[in-house]
Amino acid sequence: MKKLFNILLILIVSFPLYIRADEGMWIPLFLKRNEAHMRSLGMRITAEDIYSVNQNSLKDAIVLFGRGCTGEVISSKGLLMTNHHCGYSQIQSHSSVEQDYLSNGFWAQNLGEELPNPGLTVSFLIYMDDVTEKVLAGVQNDMTEAQRNAVIEENVKKITDEATKDTHYEATVKPFYNGNQFFLFVNEVFKDVRLVGAPPSSIGKFGGDTDNWMWPRHTGDFSLFRIYAGPDNKPADYSPDNVPYIPRKSFPISIKGVEEGDFTFVYGFPGSTDQYATSFQVDLVKNIENPIAIRMRDIRLRIIDEGMKADPEIRIQYAAKHANIANGWKKWIGENRGLTRLNTIENKRAQEELFVNWAKATPAREARYGGLISMYERVYAQQRKANESMRYLLEAGLGSEIIRFAYGFNNLMRISKIKSTPQSEIDTQVSRLKASLTGYFKNYNCGVDRNLFVHTMKAYYLSFSDESMPAILKKDVSKFHQDFEKYADFIFEKSMFTNEEKLTNFLNNYTKKKFKTIANDPAFKLAKSIFDNYFNNIYPVLEAYEPVLDSLNRVYMQGLMEFQPDRNFYPDANLTLRVTYGNVDDYLPADAIEYRYFTTIDGIFEKESLGYDDYEVHPRLRELYQNRDFGRYGKEGILPVCFIAKNHTTGGNSGSPVINADGHLIGINFDRNWEGTMSDLNYDPDQCRNISLDMRYVLFIIDKFAGATNLLQEIEIIE
Ligand code: ARG
Ligand code: GLU
């Protein structure tokens, strides 16, 4: 009876946690395993066309763009496409009041007008390899995590040295499946990447934070860059003599259109997911971390909004900060709703119970896996408080910028106190700090930050129920009788960290002895107390549990694989190249509502009529719209803008190519739908959709809106 009950429970409970069509971020090297499935969904090319060690394949047209986006090569002259929000800081850095590329867009008329971006790199994957055996050589089961890591580190060094010997390549080894497997990645990194084109923000950021994470969507979220190489076509530092890179592969663009049910795949660099998290981890995220972060960001966004509304200068200064804070805030709200809807915690608990029972069946299993789940429970209980404090620290203690900024002077203070510190070291620190001032104060408003301080510092203070509070915070707050307005006035009047001129003066005339001015600054004193509190109370706990969790996660992963031998496990995202695939599809977000799979330019003007700032329309776009001047990109008076499909994507997939059954580029990935943002922890094929910009809208903007015929000529278009 018990057994039958268990089988029933497996069917009911664990099914939703199994991999179904659409879910998964697959390793390109092993794509042969998915090939039959992909073809059954409509794919007409082969796994070898997508990733090959022997010949050029689609992977040779894909790059990791900067530190966390994806881009794809779309011409034989190294023309590269990514999202507008991925190129945002580059576009911003070339903009000024006189030449505002953010507002007006930018289109280089020829190679000479393309703009270099110091520090920006793109990396191609040359090849990847399973190096698990080599990495784990010498690792014993009875080693501590620290011993294990030391052996691994040494092995990895050997492997990467060998892989890059006599080449200009770079190599990394990354853990997969919670440290059970290891893969080597050999990359070619280009360092001269120039800005070629960007639509105005009213197109590239249309909908702004109002529409962020939402479907239906009308954002023209793309920008264009070009990879430059030395005369030998190899990576080179920026030089005016560099030439456009000739890629091994580039994407042709199909404007044949996207229909419901069409096969698509996304090929890019998903950043991080936790698909195999236990119920305890999901509980921590859902019930502690997300709610704290959401509440604190509610406060911060309200204050920044007020400032931005009141003053156009603040609006520009805080635009990027606001977008950043709002991006996480909105995602976590969606994530928590999704986790509630899916009963993720309850389902995971039930699965863990089955796992425990399964482990009991043989002595060997019992020995290895028997205590695992209860160990998890204990560990999460014991570090719960530290995690909670950490979240309050990040979102409230550091919720006003002055705290983090002031603490940036800690190093200078510390080395100044030491008699033997050479003057050269002091000078280095001073000039480093001086160099940071302009950038910091350019986007800083004292009044906004003061208000942030009042409300976030109060929330931070109230988050302590006991004596573990930072000493200075406790002392100061009691001195001001819990009046945070007065406390803020004191800090912002007395501190030098609110004033660029004062700080510049201070640093220009800095001598070792002046460390006391830093040490006695009220903002610095508070900041130091807050950071000391972190180093004394939070960090040691989290640091102690990290290896324990690493080891638990690794063994649990092994256990799950034995427990569910028929399940096709895919590794969590870790910013390595992956393939995810699924069909174009509508969805039903709520009772009686159906969302179609594509949007059109008409929607842009429907939204404009609502009158929000985020829905501003460029006059040139209006003109094209009014004349229905869509060229070959529209069909029967309709110009598509975005579409959705069931690709399992996450942060980092921004800018990824969305590819059709024939291997042609049909879209560029830029977001997920709100109902589906829990997919980092629990994917649901009913609700999870990736949002792509339709290449027909991209080409319409390049061609009709910008008239950039020079670019069109180098792109291969399939009609
Ligand atoms: N939600 C998208 C991604 O996570 C786009 C973010 C940029 N856009 C914005 N309105 N903040 O990262
Ligand atoms: N906008 C995200 C990015 O920057 C992609 C959206 C997602 O998280 O799926 O990578």
Short mmCIF file of N, CA and C and ligand atoms in Angstrom, two decimals, residues 68-70 83 85-86 212-213 221 269 327 331 649-655 669-673 677 679-680 689-690, ligand 2:
data_model
loop_
_atom_site.label_atom_id
_atom_site.label_comp_id
_atom_site.label_asym_id
_atom_site.label_seq_id
_atom_site.Cartn_x
_atom_site.Cartn_y
_atom_site.Cartn_z
N GLY A 68 27.96 40.64 -19.61
CA GLY A 68 26.75 39.86 -19.29
C GLY A 68 25.66 39.88 -20.34
N CYS A 69 26.00 40.13 -21.59
CA CYS A 69 25.00 40.07 -22.65
C CYS A 69 25.52 39.18 -23.78
N THR A 70 24.64 38.94 -24.74
CA THR A 70 25.01 38.15 -25.91
C THR A 70 24.91 39.05 -27.13
N ASN A 83 21.34 44.05 -27.75
CA ASN A 83 20.21 44.88 -27.33
C ASN A 83 20.63 46.33 -27.16
N HIS A 85 19.62 47.95 -24.56
CA HIS A 85 19.95 48.04 -23.13
C HIS A 85 21.32 47.42 -22.81
N CYS A 86 21.85 46.60 -23.70
CA CYS A 86 23.20 46.06 -23.51
C CYS A 86 24.27 47.05 -23.95
N ASN A 212 8.67 47.05 -18.84
CA ASN A 212 9.74 46.08 -18.55
C ASN A 212 9.15 44.80 -17.97
N TRP A 213 9.68 43.65 -18.38
CA TRP A 213 9.21 42.32 -17.96
C TRP A 213 7.77 42.04 -18.39
N ASP A 221 14.49 47.04 -29.01
CA ASP A 221 15.65 46.94 -28.14
C ASP A 221 16.88 46.38 -28.86
N PHE A 269 24.21 33.29 -23.86
CA PHE A 269 24.93 33.13 -22.60
C PHE A 269 24.05 33.39 -21.37
N ASN A 327 14.48 47.07 -12.28
CA ASN A 327 14.56 45.80 -13.00
C ASN A 327 14.48 44.61 -12.04
N LYS A 331 11.22 42.07 -11.33
CA LYS A 331 11.43 40.65 -11.58
C LYS A 331 11.04 39.82 -10.36
N THR A 649 14.89 31.05 -21.11
CA THR A 649 16.00 32.01 -21.10
C THR A 649 16.13 32.67 -19.73
N THR A 650 17.23 33.37 -19.54
CA THR A 650 17.39 34.14 -18.30
C THR A 650 18.31 35.32 -18.57
N GLY A 651 18.59 36.13 -17.54
CA GLY A 651 19.50 37.26 -17.67
C GLY A 651 20.83 36.82 -18.29
N GLY A 652 21.32 37.58 -19.26
CA GLY A 652 22.50 37.16 -20.00
C GLY A 652 22.12 36.75 -21.42
N ASN A 653 20.88 36.25 -21.54
CA ASN A 653 20.36 35.94 -22.86
C ASN A 653 19.95 37.20 -23.62
N SER A 654 20.04 38.34 -22.98
CA SER A 654 19.74 39.58 -23.67
C SER A 654 20.66 39.74 -24.86
N GLY A 655 20.06 40.01 -26.01
CA GLY A 655 20.85 40.17 -27.22
C GLY A 655 21.05 38.88 -27.98
N ASN A 669 16.58 38.26 -28.71
CA ASN A 669 15.95 38.10 -27.40
C ASN A 669 16.23 39.31 -26.50
N PHE A 670 15.24 39.79 -25.75
CA PHE A 670 15.56 40.87 -24.81
C PHE A 670 14.86 40.82 -23.47
N ASP A 671 13.89 39.93 -23.29
CA ASP A 671 13.22 39.92 -21.99
C ASP A 671 12.42 38.63 -21.82
N ARG A 672 11.82 38.50 -20.62
CA ARG A 672 10.84 37.45 -20.38
C ARG A 672 9.53 38.10 -19.98
N ASN A 673 8.45 37.34 -20.01
CA ASN A 673 7.16 37.87 -19.55
C ASN A 673 7.08 37.80 -18.03
N THR A 677 8.67 34.85 -14.81
CA THR A 677 9.99 35.16 -14.26
C THR A 677 10.44 34.21 -13.15
N SER A 679 10.98 31.26 -13.77
CA SER A 679 11.61 30.15 -14.49
C SER A 679 13.05 29.91 -14.06
N ASP A 680 13.68 30.88 -13.39
CA ASP A 680 15.03 30.62 -12.89
C ASP A 680 15.03 29.54 -11.81
N ARG A 689 7.47 32.58 -21.28
CA ARG A 689 7.76 32.98 -22.66
C ARG A 689 8.97 33.90 -22.68
N ASN A 690 9.83 33.72 -23.70
CA ASN A 690 10.88 34.72 -23.93
C ASN A 690 10.34 35.75 -24.92
N1 GLU B 2 16.83 41.49 -20.06
C1 GLU B 2 17.53 40.30 -19.64
C2 GLU B 2 19.03 40.42 -19.84
O1 GLU B 2 19.60 41.46 -19.68
C3 GLU B 2 16.94 39.12 -20.29
C4 GLU B 2 15.66 38.86 -19.66
C5 GLU B 2 15.67 37.62 -18.81
O2 GLU B 2 16.10 37.66 -17.67
O3 GLU B 2 15.21 36.61 -19.36
O4 GLU B 2 19.76 39.47 -20.01
#
